[in-house]
CSV table of C-alpha atoms and ligand atoms in Angstrom, one decimal:
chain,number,residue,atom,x,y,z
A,1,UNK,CA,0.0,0.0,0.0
A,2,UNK,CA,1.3,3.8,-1.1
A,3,UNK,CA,2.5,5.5,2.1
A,4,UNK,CA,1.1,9.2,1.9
A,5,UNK,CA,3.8,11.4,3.5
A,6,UNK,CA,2.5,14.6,5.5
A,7,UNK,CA,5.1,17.1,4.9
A,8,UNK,CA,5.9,20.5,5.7
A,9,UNK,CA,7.7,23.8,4.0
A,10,UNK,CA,8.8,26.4,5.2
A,11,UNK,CA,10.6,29.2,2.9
A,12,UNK,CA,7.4,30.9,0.5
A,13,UNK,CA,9.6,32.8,-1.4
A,14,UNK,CA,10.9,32.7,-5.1
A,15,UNK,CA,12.0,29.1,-5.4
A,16,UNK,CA,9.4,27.8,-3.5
A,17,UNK,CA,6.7,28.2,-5.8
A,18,UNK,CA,8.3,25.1,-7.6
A,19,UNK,CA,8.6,22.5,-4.7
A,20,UNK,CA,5.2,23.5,-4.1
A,21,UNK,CA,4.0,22.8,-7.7
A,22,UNK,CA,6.5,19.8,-8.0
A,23,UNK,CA,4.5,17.8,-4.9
A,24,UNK,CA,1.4,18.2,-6.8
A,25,UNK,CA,3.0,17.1,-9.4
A,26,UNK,CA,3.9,14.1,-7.1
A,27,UNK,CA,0.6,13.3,-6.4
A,28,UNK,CA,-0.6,11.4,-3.4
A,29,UNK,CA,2.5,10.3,-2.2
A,30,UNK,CA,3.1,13.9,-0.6
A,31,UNK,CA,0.7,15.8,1.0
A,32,UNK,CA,1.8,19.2,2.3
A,33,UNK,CA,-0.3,20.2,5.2
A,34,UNK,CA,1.2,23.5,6.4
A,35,UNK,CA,3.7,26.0,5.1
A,36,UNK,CA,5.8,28.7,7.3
A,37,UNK,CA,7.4,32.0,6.5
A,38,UNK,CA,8.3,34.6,8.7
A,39,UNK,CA,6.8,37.2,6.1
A,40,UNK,CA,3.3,35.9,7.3
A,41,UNK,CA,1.8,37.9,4.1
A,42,UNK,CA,3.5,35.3,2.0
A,43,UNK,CA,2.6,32.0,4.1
A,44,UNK,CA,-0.9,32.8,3.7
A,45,UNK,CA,-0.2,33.7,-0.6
A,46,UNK,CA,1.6,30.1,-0.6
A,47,UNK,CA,-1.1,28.4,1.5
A,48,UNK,CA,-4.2,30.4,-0.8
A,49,UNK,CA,-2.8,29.8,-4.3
A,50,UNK,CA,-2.1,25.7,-3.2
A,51,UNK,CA,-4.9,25.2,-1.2
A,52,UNK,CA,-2.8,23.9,1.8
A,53,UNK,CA,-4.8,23.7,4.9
A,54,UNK,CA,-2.6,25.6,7.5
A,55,UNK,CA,-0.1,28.4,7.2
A,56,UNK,CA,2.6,30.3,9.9
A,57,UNK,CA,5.0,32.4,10.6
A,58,UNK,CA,6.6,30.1,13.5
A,59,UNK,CA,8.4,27.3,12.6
A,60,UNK,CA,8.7,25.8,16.0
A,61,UNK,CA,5.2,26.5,16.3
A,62,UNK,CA,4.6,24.7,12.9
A,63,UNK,CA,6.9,21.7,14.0
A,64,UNK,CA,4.9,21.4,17.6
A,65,UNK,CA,1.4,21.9,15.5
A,66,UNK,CA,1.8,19.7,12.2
A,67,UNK,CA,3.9,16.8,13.8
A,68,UNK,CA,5.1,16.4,9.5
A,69,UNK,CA,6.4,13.2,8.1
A,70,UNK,CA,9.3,15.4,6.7
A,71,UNK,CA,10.1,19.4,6.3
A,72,UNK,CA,10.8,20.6,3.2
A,73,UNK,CA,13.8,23.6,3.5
A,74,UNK,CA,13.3,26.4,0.9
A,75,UNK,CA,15.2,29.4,2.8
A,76,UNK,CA,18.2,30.8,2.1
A,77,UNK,CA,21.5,29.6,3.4
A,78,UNK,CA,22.1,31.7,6.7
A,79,UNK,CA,18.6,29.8,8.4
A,80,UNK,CA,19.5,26.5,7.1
A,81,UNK,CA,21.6,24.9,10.5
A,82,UNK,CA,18.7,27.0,13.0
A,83,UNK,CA,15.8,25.1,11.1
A,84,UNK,CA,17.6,21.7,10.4
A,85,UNK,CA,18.9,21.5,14.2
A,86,UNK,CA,14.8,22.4,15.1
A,87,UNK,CA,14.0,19.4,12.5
A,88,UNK,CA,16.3,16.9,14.7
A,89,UNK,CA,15.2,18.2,18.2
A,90,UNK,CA,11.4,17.3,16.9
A,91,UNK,CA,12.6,13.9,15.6
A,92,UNK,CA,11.4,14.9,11.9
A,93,UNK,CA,13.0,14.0,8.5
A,94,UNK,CA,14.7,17.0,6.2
A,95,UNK,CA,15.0,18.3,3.0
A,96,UNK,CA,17.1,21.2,2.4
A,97,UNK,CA,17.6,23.5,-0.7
A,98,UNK,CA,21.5,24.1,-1.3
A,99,UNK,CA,23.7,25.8,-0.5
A,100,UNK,CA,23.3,23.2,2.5
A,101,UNK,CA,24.6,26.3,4.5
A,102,UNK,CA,27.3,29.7,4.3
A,103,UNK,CA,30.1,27.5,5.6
A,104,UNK,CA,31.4,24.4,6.6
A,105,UNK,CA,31.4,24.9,10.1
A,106,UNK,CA,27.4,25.2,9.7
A,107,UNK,CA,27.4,22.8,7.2
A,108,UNK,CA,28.9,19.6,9.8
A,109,UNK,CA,26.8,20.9,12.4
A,110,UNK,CA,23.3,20.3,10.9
A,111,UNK,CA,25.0,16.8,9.3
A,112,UNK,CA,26.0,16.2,12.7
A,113,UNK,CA,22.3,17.2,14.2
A,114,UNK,CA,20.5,14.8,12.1
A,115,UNK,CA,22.9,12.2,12.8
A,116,UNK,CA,22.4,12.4,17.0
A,117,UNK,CA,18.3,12.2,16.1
A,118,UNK,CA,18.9,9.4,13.5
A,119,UNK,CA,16.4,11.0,10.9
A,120,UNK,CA,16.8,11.5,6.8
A,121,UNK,CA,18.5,14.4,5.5
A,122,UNK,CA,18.9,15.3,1.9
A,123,UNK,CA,19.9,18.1,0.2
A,124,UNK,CA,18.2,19.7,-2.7
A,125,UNK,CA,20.8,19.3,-5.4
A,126,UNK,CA,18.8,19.1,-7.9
A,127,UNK,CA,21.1,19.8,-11.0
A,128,UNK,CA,22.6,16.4,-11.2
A,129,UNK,CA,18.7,15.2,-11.1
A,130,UNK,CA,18.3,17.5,-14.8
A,131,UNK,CA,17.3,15.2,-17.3
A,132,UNK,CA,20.4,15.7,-19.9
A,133,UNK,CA,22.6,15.1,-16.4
A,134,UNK,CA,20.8,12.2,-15.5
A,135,UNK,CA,20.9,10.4,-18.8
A,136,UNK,CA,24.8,11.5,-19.3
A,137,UNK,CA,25.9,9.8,-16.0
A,138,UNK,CA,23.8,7.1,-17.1
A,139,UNK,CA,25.8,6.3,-20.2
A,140,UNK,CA,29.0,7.2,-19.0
A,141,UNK,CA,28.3,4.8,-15.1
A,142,UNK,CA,27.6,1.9,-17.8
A,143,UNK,CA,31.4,1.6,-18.8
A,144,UNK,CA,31.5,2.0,-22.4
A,145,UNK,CA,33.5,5.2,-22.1
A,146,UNK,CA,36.0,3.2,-19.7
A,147,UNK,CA,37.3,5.0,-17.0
A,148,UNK,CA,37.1,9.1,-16.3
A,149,UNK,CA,40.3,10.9,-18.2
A,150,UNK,CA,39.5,14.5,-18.1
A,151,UNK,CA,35.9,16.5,-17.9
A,152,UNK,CA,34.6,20.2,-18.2
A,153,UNK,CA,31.4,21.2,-16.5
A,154,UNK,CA,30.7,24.5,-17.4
A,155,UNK,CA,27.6,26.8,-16.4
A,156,UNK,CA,27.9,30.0,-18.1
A,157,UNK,CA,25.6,32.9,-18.5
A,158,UNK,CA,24.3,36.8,-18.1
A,159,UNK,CA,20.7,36.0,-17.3
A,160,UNK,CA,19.5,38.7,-14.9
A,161,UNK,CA,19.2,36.5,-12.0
A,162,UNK,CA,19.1,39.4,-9.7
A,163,UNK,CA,15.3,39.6,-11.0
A,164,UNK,CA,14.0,36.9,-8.7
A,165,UNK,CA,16.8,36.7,-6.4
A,166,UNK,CA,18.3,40.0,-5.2
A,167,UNK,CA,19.8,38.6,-2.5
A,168,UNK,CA,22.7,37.1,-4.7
A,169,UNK,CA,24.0,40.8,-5.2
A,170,UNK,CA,24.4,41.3,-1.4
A,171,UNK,CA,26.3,37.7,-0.6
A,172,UNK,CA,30.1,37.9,-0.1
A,173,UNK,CA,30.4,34.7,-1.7
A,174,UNK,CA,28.8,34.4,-4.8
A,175,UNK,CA,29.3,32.6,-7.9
A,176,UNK,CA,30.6,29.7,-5.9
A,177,UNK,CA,28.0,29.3,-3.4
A,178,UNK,CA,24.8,29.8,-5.7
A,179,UNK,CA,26.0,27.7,-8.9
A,180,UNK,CA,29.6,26.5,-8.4
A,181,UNK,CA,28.0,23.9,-5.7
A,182,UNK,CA,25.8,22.5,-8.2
A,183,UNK,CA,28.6,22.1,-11.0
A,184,UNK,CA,31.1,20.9,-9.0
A,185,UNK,CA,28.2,18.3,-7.7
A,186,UNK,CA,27.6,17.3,-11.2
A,187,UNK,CA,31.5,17.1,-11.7
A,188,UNK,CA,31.9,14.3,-8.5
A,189,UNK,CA,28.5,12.6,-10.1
A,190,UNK,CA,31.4,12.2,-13.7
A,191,UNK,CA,34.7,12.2,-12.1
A,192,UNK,CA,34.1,10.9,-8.4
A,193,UNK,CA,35.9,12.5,-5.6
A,194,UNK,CA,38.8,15.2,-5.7
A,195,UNK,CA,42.1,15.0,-3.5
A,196,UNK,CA,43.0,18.6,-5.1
A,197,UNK,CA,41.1,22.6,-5.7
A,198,UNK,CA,42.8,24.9,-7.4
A,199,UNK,CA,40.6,28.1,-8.0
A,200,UNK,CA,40.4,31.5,-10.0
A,201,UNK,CA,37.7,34.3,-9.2
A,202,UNK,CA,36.6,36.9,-10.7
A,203,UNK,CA,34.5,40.0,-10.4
A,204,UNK,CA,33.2,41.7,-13.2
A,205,UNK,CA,29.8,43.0,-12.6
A,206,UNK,CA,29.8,46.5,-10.7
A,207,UNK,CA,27.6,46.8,-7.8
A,208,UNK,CA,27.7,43.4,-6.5
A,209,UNK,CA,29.5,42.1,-3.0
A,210,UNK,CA,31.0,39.0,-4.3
A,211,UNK,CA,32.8,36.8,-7.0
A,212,UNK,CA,30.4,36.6,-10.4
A,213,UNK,CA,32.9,34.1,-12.2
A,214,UNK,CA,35.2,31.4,-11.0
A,215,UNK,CA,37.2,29.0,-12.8
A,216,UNK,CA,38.2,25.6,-10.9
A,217,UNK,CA,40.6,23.1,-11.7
A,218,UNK,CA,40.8,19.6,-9.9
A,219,UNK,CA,42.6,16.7,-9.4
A,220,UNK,CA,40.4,13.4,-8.7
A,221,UNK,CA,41.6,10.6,-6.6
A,222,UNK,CA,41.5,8.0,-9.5
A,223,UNK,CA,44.0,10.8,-11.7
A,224,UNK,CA,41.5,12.1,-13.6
A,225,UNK,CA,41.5,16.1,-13.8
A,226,UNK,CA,38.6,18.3,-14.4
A,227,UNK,CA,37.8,22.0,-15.1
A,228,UNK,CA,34.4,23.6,-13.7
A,229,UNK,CA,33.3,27.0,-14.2
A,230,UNK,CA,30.7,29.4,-13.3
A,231,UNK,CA,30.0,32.5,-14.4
A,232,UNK,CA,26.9,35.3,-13.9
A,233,UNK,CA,28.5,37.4,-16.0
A,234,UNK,CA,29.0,35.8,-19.4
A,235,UNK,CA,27.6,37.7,-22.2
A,236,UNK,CA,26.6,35.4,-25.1
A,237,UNK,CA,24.0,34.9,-27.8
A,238,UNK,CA,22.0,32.9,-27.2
A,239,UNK,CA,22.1,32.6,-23.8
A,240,UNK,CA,21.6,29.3,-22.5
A,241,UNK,CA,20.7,29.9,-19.1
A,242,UNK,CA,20.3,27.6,-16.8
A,243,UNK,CA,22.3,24.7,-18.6
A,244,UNK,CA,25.3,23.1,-17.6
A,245,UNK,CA,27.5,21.7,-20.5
A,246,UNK,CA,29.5,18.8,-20.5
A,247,UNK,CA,32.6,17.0,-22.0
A,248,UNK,CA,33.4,14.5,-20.1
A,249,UNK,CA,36.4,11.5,-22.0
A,250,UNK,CA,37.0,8.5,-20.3
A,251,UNK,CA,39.6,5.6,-21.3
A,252,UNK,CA,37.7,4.0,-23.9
A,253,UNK,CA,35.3,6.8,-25.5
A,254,UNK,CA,33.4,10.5,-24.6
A,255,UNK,CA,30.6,12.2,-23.9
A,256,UNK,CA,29.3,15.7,-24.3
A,257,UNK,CA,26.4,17.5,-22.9
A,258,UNK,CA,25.8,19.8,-25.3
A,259,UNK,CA,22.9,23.1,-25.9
A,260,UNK,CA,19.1,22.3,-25.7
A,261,UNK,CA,20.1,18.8,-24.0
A,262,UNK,CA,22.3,17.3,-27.1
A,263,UNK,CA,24.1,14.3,-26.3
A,264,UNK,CA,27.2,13.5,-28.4
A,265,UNK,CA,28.7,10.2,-27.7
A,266,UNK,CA,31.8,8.7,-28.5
A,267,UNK,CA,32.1,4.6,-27.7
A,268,UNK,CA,33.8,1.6,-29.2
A,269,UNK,CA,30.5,0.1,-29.2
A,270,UNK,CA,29.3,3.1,-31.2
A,271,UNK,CA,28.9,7.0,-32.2
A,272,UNK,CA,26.1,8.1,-31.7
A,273,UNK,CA,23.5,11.2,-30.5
A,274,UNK,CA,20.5,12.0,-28.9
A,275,UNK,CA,18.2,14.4,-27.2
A,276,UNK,CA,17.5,13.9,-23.4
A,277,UNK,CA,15.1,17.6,-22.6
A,278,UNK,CA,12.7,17.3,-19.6
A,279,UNK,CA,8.5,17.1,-20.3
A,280,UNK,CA,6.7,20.2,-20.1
A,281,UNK,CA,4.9,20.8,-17.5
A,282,UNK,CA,1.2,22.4,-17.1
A,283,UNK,CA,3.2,24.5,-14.7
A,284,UNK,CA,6.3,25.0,-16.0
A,285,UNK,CA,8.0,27.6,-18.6
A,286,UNK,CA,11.2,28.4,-19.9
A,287,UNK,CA,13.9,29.1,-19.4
A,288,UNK,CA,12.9,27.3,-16.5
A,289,UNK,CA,11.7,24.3,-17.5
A,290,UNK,CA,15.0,22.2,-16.9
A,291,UNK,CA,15.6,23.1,-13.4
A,292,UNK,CA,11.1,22.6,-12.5
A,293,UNK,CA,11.4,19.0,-13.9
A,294,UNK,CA,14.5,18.1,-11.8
A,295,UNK,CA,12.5,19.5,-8.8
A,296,UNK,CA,10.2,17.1,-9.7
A,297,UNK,CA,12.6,14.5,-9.9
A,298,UNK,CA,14.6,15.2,-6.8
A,299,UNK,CA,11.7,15.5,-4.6
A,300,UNK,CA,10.6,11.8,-6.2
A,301,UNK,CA,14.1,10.7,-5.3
A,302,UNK,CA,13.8,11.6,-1.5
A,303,UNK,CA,10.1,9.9,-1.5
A,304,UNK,CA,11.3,7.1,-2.8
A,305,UNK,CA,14.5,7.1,-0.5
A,306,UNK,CA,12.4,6.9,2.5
A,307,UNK,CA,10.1,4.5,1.0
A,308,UNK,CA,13.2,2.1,0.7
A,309,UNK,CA,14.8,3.5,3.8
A,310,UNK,CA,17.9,4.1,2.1
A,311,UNK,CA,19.9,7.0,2.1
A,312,UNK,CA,19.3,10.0,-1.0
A,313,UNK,CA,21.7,10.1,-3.4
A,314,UNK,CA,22.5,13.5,-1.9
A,315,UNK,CA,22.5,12.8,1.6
A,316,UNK,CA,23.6,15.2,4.2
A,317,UNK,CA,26.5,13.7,4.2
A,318,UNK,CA,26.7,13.3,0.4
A,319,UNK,CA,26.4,16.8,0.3
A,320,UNK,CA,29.2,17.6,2.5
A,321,UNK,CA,31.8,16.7,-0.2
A,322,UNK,CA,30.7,18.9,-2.7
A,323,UNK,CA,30.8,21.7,0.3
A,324,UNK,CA,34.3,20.7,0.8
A,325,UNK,CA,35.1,21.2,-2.4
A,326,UNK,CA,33.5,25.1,-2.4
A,327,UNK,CA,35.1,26.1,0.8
A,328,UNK,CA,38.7,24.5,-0.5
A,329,UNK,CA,37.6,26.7,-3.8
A,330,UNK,CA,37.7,30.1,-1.6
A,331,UNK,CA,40.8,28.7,0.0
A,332,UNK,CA,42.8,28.6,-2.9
A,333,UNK,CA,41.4,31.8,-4.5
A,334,UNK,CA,43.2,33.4,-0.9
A,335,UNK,CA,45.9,31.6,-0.9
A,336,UNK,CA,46.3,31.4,-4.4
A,337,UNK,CA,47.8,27.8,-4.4
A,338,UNK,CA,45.5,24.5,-5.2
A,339,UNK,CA,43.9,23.1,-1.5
A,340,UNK,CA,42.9,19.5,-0.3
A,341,UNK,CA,39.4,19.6,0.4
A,342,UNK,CA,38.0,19.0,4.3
A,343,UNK,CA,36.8,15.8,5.0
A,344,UNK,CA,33.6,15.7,7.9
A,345,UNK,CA,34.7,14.9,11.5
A,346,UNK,CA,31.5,14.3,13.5
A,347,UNK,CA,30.8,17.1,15.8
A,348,UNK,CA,30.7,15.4,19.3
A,349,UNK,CA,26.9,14.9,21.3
B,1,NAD,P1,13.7,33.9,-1.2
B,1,NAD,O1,14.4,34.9,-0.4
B,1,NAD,O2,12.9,34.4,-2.3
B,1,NAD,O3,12.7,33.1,-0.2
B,1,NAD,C1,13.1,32.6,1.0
B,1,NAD,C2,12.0,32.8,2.0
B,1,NAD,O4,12.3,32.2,3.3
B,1,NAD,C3,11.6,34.3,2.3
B,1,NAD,O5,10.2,34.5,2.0
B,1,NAD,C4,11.9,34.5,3.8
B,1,NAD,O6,11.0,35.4,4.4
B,1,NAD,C5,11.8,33.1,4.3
B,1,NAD,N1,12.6,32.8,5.5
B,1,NAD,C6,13.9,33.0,5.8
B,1,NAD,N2,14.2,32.6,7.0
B,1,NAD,C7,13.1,32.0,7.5
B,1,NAD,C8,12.9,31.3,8.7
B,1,NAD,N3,13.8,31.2,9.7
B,1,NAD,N4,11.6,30.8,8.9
B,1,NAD,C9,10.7,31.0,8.0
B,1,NAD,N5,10.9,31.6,6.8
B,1,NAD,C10,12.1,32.1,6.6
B,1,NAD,O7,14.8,32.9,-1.6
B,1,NAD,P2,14.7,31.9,-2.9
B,1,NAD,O8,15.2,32.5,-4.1
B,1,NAD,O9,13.3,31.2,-2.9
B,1,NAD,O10,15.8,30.8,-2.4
B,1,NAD,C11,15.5,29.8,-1.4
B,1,NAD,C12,16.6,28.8,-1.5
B,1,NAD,O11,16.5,28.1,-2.7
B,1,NAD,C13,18.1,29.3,-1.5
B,1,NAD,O12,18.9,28.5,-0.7
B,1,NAD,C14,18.5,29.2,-2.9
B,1,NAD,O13,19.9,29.0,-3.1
B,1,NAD,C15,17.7,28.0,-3.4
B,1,NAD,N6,17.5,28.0,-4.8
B,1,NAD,C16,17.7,26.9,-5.5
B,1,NAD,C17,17.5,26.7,-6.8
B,1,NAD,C18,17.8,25.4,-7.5
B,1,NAD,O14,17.7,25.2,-8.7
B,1,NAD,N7,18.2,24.4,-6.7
B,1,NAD,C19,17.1,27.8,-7.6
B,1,NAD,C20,16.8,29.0,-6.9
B,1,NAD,C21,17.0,29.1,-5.5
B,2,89Y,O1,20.3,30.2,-7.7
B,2,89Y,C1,20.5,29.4,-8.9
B,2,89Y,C2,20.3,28.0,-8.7
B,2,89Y,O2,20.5,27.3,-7.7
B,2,89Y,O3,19.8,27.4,-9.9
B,2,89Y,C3,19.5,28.4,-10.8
B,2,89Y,C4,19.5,29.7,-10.0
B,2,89Y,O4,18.2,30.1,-9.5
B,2,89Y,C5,20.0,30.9,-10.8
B,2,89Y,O5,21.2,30.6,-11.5
């Protein structure tokens, strides 16, 4: 029998608006029964325009209320540890949007949190969950390109993303934070984990507080090296906001991911190419369409992960490598030499 999970969100801002659509999309295997915001205006918007039954501007008082099967996370970074810590003190499962938090200290805590209560936590990394992304790894995890060589993940654009989220011109870290931790997810999805970050940042736009453009280079543990970029402030025609690209060569063949979700593949069983683009959805438009459907998919992911009791793909944990590789990214653009990422040392009871 289909387990219908009660869940929670709290967050009713920009992003939200697509984890909300994205349940429904989900059907009855998620039902959210409350939402929370501290801008109590835009609980009760979120709650009115989804017909959810209960909306507030306490999250404790939302917890204590709701008792939910799960919370979903859509905040930004700087509440992520005070909420997920209030998740683990009620007992209650987690899913968090990324950047899992501002830094790493944050970052082991709230692992560390969920850990002590013994509940689910997954991060919202939804670009490896892109359907180009998924289909890619796909191919290149079946072994007919042999073993990973050399890769380039590259996210580059000048779409005004200020538009819907302003607060990206006021965070000291930038680029980095916002879409370096997705490419350099998708780049341990391809080249599996890195023993060495050596990064380049830039700042081109006026006006903003932090980095708009870096450029990293790593060194995987199986010798493989890989370049991933990010960049606000590309200017280019057409703009192909928000895809990541892909070249990714492995002993025996290649991949690339290229625009409009073209995949170019090189193997010794065959050349060949195809188109992997997400469904529209009723609710769902471009240029946004990609990133919607892997809402869709990532929240499926963490249903079904605690339908099998198994841990997400990008656990808490999970998660805490790519964050290692970000914060040994800002390392090296101060010190200006390549850094060996942090591993997680649990944070004692
Ligand atoms: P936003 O500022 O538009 O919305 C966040 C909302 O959270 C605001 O309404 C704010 O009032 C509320 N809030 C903050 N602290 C709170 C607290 N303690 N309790 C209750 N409500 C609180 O931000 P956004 O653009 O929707 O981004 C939210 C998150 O989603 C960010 O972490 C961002 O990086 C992420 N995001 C992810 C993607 C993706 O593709 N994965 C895309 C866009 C944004
Ligand atoms: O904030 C970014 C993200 O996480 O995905 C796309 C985005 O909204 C703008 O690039």
């Amino acid at each position: 029998m289909m387990t219908v999970r009660r869940g929670a969100l709290v967050g009713c801002g920009f992003f939200a608006r697509n984890h909300l659509n994205a349940w429904r999309e989900l059907g009855d295997r998620a039902k959210i029964v409350a939402v929370c915001d501290v801008d109590r205006e835009k609980a009760a918007a979120a709650a009115a325009d989804f017909a959810i039954p209960a909306f507030y501007d306490d999250f404790e008082r939302m917890l204590a209320t709701e008792k939910p099967d799960f919370v979903d996370i859509v905040t930004t970074a700087p509440s992520h540890r005070k909420l997920v810590e209030a998740c683990a003190a009620h007992g209650v499962a987690a899913i968090v949007q990324k950047p899992l938090a501002p830094d790493w200290e944050d970052c082991c805590a709230l692992v560390a949190a969920m850990d002590r209560a013994g509940r689910p936590l997954m991060v919202h990394e939804n670009f490896r969950f892109q359907a180009p992304l998924l289909r890619a790894a796909e191919i290149a995890r079946s072994g007919v390109l042999g073993e990973p060589t050399w890769g380039r993940f590259s996210f580059r654009t000048g779409y005004d993303i200020y538009k819907g989220q302003p607060y990206l011109a006021e965070v000291e870290r930038f680029v980095l934070l916002d879409i370096g931790v997705h490419v350099l997810d998708v780049a341990r999805v391809f080249m599996g984990e890195a023993e060495s970050v050596y990064c380049l940042g830039q700042a081109i736009k006026s006006g903003i507080k932090g980095e708009d453009q870096a450029t990293v280079m790593m060194r995987h543990a199986n010798g493989a090296v890989s370049v991933s970029e990010g960049s606000y402030a590309s200017r280019q025609e057409p703009d192909l906001f928000p895809q990541t690209l892909i070249h990714f060569e492995g002993t025996k063949g290649s991949i690339r991911v290229e625009a409009d979700c073209r995949l170019v593949v090189t193997s010794p069983e065959g050349n060949f190419t195809e188109i992997a683009a997400p469904k529209p959805l009723s609710w769902g438009g471009e240029p946004w369409l990609l990133i919607q459907d892997s809402v869709v998919s990532t929240q499926r992911h963490w249903l079904d992960s605690l339908d099998a009791g198994s841990a997400p793909a990008t656990s808490g944990h999970d998660n805490l490598n790519t964050f290692a590789l970000v914060e040994a990214a800002y390392k090296s653009i101060e010190t200006g030499g390549p850094v060996k990422p942090e591993t997680f040392a649990a944070v004692p009871a």
